[in-house]
mmCIF file of C-alpha atoms and ligand atoms in Angstrom:
data_model
loop_
_atom_site.group_PDB
_atom_site.id
_atom_site.type_symbol
_atom_site.label_atom_id
_atom_site.label_comp_id
_atom_site.label_asym_id
_atom_site.label_seq_id
_atom_site.Cartn_x
_atom_site.Cartn_y
_atom_site.Cartn_z
ATOM 1 C CA MET A 52 0.000 0.000 0.000
ATOM 2 C CA LYS A 53 1.253 3.462 -0.786
ATOM 3 C CA LEU A 54 0.642 5.982 1.986
ATOM 4 C CA LYS A 55 1.305 9.560 0.918
ATOM 5 C CA HIS A 56 1.207 11.425 4.205
ATOM 6 C CA ILE A 57 -0.891 12.018 7.295
ATOM 7 C CA ASP A 58 -3.984 13.607 5.803
ATOM 8 C CA HIS A 59 -5.486 14.707 9.083
ATOM 9 C CA ILE A 60 -5.877 13.998 12.768
ATOM 10 C CA GLY A 61 -9.464 13.864 14.001
ATOM 11 C CA ILE A 62 -10.094 15.297 17.457
ATOM 12 C CA ALA A 63 -13.440 14.753 19.164
ATOM 13 C CA VAL A 64 -14.618 17.904 20.912
ATOM 14 C CA LYS A 65 -17.800 18.935 22.658
ATOM 15 C CA SER A 66 -17.869 22.296 20.908
ATOM 16 C CA ILE A 67 -15.921 23.486 17.877
ATOM 17 C CA GLU A 68 -16.414 27.061 19.017
ATOM 18 C CA GLU A 69 -14.935 26.356 22.463
ATOM 19 C CA ALA A 70 -12.121 24.015 21.393
ATOM 20 C CA GLY A 71 -11.330 26.112 18.337
ATOM 21 C CA LYS A 72 -10.216 28.981 20.568
ATOM 22 C CA PHE A 73 -7.168 27.058 21.789
ATOM 23 C CA TYR A 74 -6.033 26.058 18.318
ATOM 24 C CA THR A 75 -6.568 29.538 16.868
ATOM 25 C CA ASP A 76 -5.832 31.951 19.738
ATOM 26 C CA VAL A 77 -3.020 29.962 21.364
ATOM 27 C CA LEU A 78 -1.473 27.878 18.583
ATOM 28 C CA GLY A 79 -2.181 30.435 15.884
ATOM 29 C CA MET A 80 -3.891 28.032 13.493
ATOM 30 C CA HIS A 81 -6.959 29.065 11.540
ATOM 31 C CA ILE A 82 -10.289 27.401 10.879
ATOM 32 C CA GLU A 83 -10.495 27.254 7.114
ATOM 33 C CA ASP A 84 -13.990 25.847 6.861
ATOM 34 C CA VAL A 85 -16.699 24.053 8.840
ATOM 35 C CA GLU A 86 -18.734 21.357 7.149
ATOM 36 C CA THR A 87 -21.615 19.154 8.289
ATOM 37 C CA VAL A 88 -21.423 15.444 7.451
ATOM 38 C CA PRO A 89 -25.009 14.245 8.080
ATOM 39 C CA ASP A 90 -23.984 10.598 7.538
ATOM 40 C CA GLN A 91 -21.734 10.693 10.573
ATOM 41 C CA LYS A 92 -23.776 13.222 12.537
ATOM 42 C CA VAL A 93 -20.853 15.617 12.871
ATOM 43 C CA ASN A 94 -19.741 19.116 12.151
ATOM 44 C CA VAL A 95 -16.115 19.148 11.074
ATOM 45 C CA ALA A 96 -13.802 22.157 11.353
ATOM 46 C CA PHE A 97 -10.666 22.074 9.200
ATOM 47 C CA LEU A 98 -7.436 23.602 10.513
ATOM 48 C CA PRO A 99 -4.735 23.186 7.875
ATOM 49 C CA ILE A 100 -1.045 22.828 8.697
ATOM 50 C CA THR A 101 1.464 22.140 5.898
ATOM 51 C CA ASP A 102 -0.020 19.363 3.760
ATOM 52 C CA SER A 103 -2.064 18.026 6.649
ATOM 53 C CA GLU A 104 -4.787 19.314 8.934
ATOM 54 C CA LEU A 105 -6.499 18.947 12.226
ATOM 55 C CA GLU A 106 -10.176 18.158 12.102
ATOM 56 C CA LEU A 107 -12.236 19.140 15.118
ATOM 57 C CA LEU A 108 -15.269 16.844 15.234
ATOM 58 C CA GLU A 109 -18.386 17.997 17.049
ATOM 59 C CA SER A 110 -21.460 15.806 17.230
ATOM 60 C CA THR A 111 -24.726 17.156 15.882
ATOM 61 C CA GLN A 112 -26.770 14.482 17.703
ATOM 62 C CA PRO A 113 -26.561 13.035 21.227
ATOM 63 C CA ASP A 114 -26.409 9.506 19.725
ATOM 64 C CA GLY A 115 -23.791 10.247 17.053
ATOM 65 C CA PRO A 116 -20.484 8.325 16.987
ATOM 66 C CA VAL A 117 -18.499 11.342 18.202
ATOM 67 C CA ALA A 118 -20.940 11.971 21.068
ATOM 68 C CA ARG A 119 -20.667 8.310 22.067
ATOM 69 C CA TYR A 120 -16.883 8.506 21.856
ATOM 70 C CA ILE A 121 -16.804 11.524 24.196
ATOM 71 C CA ASP A 122 -19.278 9.850 26.569
ATOM 72 C CA SER A 123 -16.999 6.873 27.020
ATOM 73 C CA ARG A 124 -13.506 8.379 26.668
ATOM 74 C CA GLY A 125 -13.824 12.125 26.929
ATOM 75 C CA GLU A 126 -12.567 14.640 24.398
ATOM 76 C CA GLY A 127 -9.356 13.838 22.557
ATOM 77 C CA VAL A 128 -7.688 12.320 19.518
ATOM 78 C CA GLN A 129 -10.284 10.102 17.897
ATOM 79 C CA HIS A 130 -8.605 8.969 14.691
ATOM 80 C CA ILE A 131 -5.608 9.368 12.415
ATOM 81 C CA ALA A 132 -6.097 9.489 8.669
ATOM 82 C CA PHE A 133 -3.522 8.473 6.091
ATOM 83 C CA ARG A 134 -3.830 9.672 2.514
ATOM 84 C CA VAL A 135 -3.618 6.895 -0.056
ATOM 85 C CA GLU A 136 -3.397 7.197 -3.827
ATOM 86 C CA ASN A 137 -6.142 4.713 -4.513
ATOM 87 C CA ILE A 138 -8.563 3.752 -1.763
ATOM 88 C CA ASP A 139 -10.193 0.926 -3.729
ATOM 89 C CA GLU A 140 -6.837 -0.764 -4.212
ATOM 90 C CA ALA A 141 -5.893 -0.109 -0.585
ATOM 91 C CA LEU A 142 -9.104 -1.764 0.651
ATOM 92 C CA GLU A 143 -8.585 -4.762 -1.634
ATOM 93 C CA GLU A 144 -5.070 -5.152 -0.285
ATOM 94 C CA LEU A 145 -6.261 -4.955 3.330
ATOM 95 C CA LYS A 146 -9.016 -7.517 2.679
ATOM 96 C CA ALA A 147 -6.545 -9.839 0.955
ATOM 97 C CA LYS A 148 -4.409 -9.661 4.105
ATOM 98 C CA GLY A 149 -7.424 -10.528 6.255
ATOM 99 C CA ILE A 150 -7.494 -7.174 8.035
ATOM 100 C CA ARG A 151 -10.748 -6.400 9.822
ATOM 101 C CA LEU A 152 -12.369 -3.279 8.433
ATOM 102 C CA ILE A 153 -15.158 -1.044 9.665
ATOM 103 C CA ASP A 154 -15.853 -0.019 6.060
ATOM 104 C CA GLU A 155 -15.612 -2.673 3.359
ATOM 105 C CA THR A 156 -16.283 -0.029 0.720
ATOM 106 C CA PRO A 157 -15.384 3.658 0.730
ATOM 107 C CA ARG A 158 -17.857 6.203 2.017
ATOM 108 C CA ASN A 159 -18.006 9.956 1.561
ATOM 109 C CA GLY A 160 -16.115 11.927 4.172
ATOM 110 C CA ALA A 161 -15.678 15.621 4.849
ATOM 111 C CA GLY A 162 -14.014 17.799 2.249
ATOM 112 C CA GLY A 163 -15.025 15.571 -0.666
ATOM 113 C CA ALA A 164 -12.737 12.721 0.395
ATOM 114 C CA ARG A 165 -13.487 9.015 -0.013
ATOM 115 C CA ILE A 166 -12.723 7.351 3.294
ATOM 116 C CA ALA A 167 -12.743 4.008 5.098
ATOM 117 C CA PHE A 168 -11.893 2.978 8.638
ATOM 118 C CA ILE A 169 -9.783 0.036 9.736
ATOM 119 C CA HIS A 170 -10.908 -1.735 12.912
ATOM 120 C CA PRO A 171 -8.929 -0.500 15.952
ATOM 121 C CA LYS A 172 -8.352 -4.102 17.052
ATOM 122 C CA GLU A 173 -6.007 -4.407 14.059
ATOM 123 C CA THR A 174 -4.079 -1.212 14.732
ATOM 124 C CA HIS A 175 -3.245 -1.626 18.418
ATOM 125 C CA GLY A 176 -5.932 0.721 19.615
ATOM 126 C CA VAL A 177 -5.851 3.521 17.066
ATOM 127 C CA LEU A 178 -8.832 4.224 14.855
ATOM 128 C CA VAL A 179 -7.109 4.500 11.471
ATOM 129 C CA GLU A 180 -8.776 6.058 8.461
ATOM 130 C CA ILE A 181 -7.499 5.840 4.948
ATOM 131 C CA CYS A 182 -8.616 8.527 2.573
ATOM 132 C CA GLU A 183 -8.312 9.469 -1.043
ATOM 133 C CA ARG A 184 -8.725 12.991 -2.382
ATOM 134 C CA LYS A 185 -8.732 14.089 -5.973
HETATM 135 ZN ZN1 ZN B 27 -11.209 11.683 9.369
#
């Protein structure tokens, strides 16, 4: 599999407005855009840095995956996403190696990306996303 770079780090937060203050006022980053992904019941704020970005994930629903994550573990790093050249090929390769996946086929993520998650049991506790962007 050909990983290009770390595409983004997803951080689960209770409030983008609240959490965003630290990353903008203290670290000097900027929020480029905020997008709602209804599929995953989240608002996503993008904070670019070099060819990567932080994504602050705020649940839009009390039963969304990010809300459930915060309920059980608190706010914090929720996933790491690697950019791949071809997500279909990457998924085929993972399946051929018997790797347990959360997504067998790509779904639509924030920012027009095609994404899929690998099961954290396979990655020693990290929720790993692979993503492809045109
Ligand atoms: Zn992500």
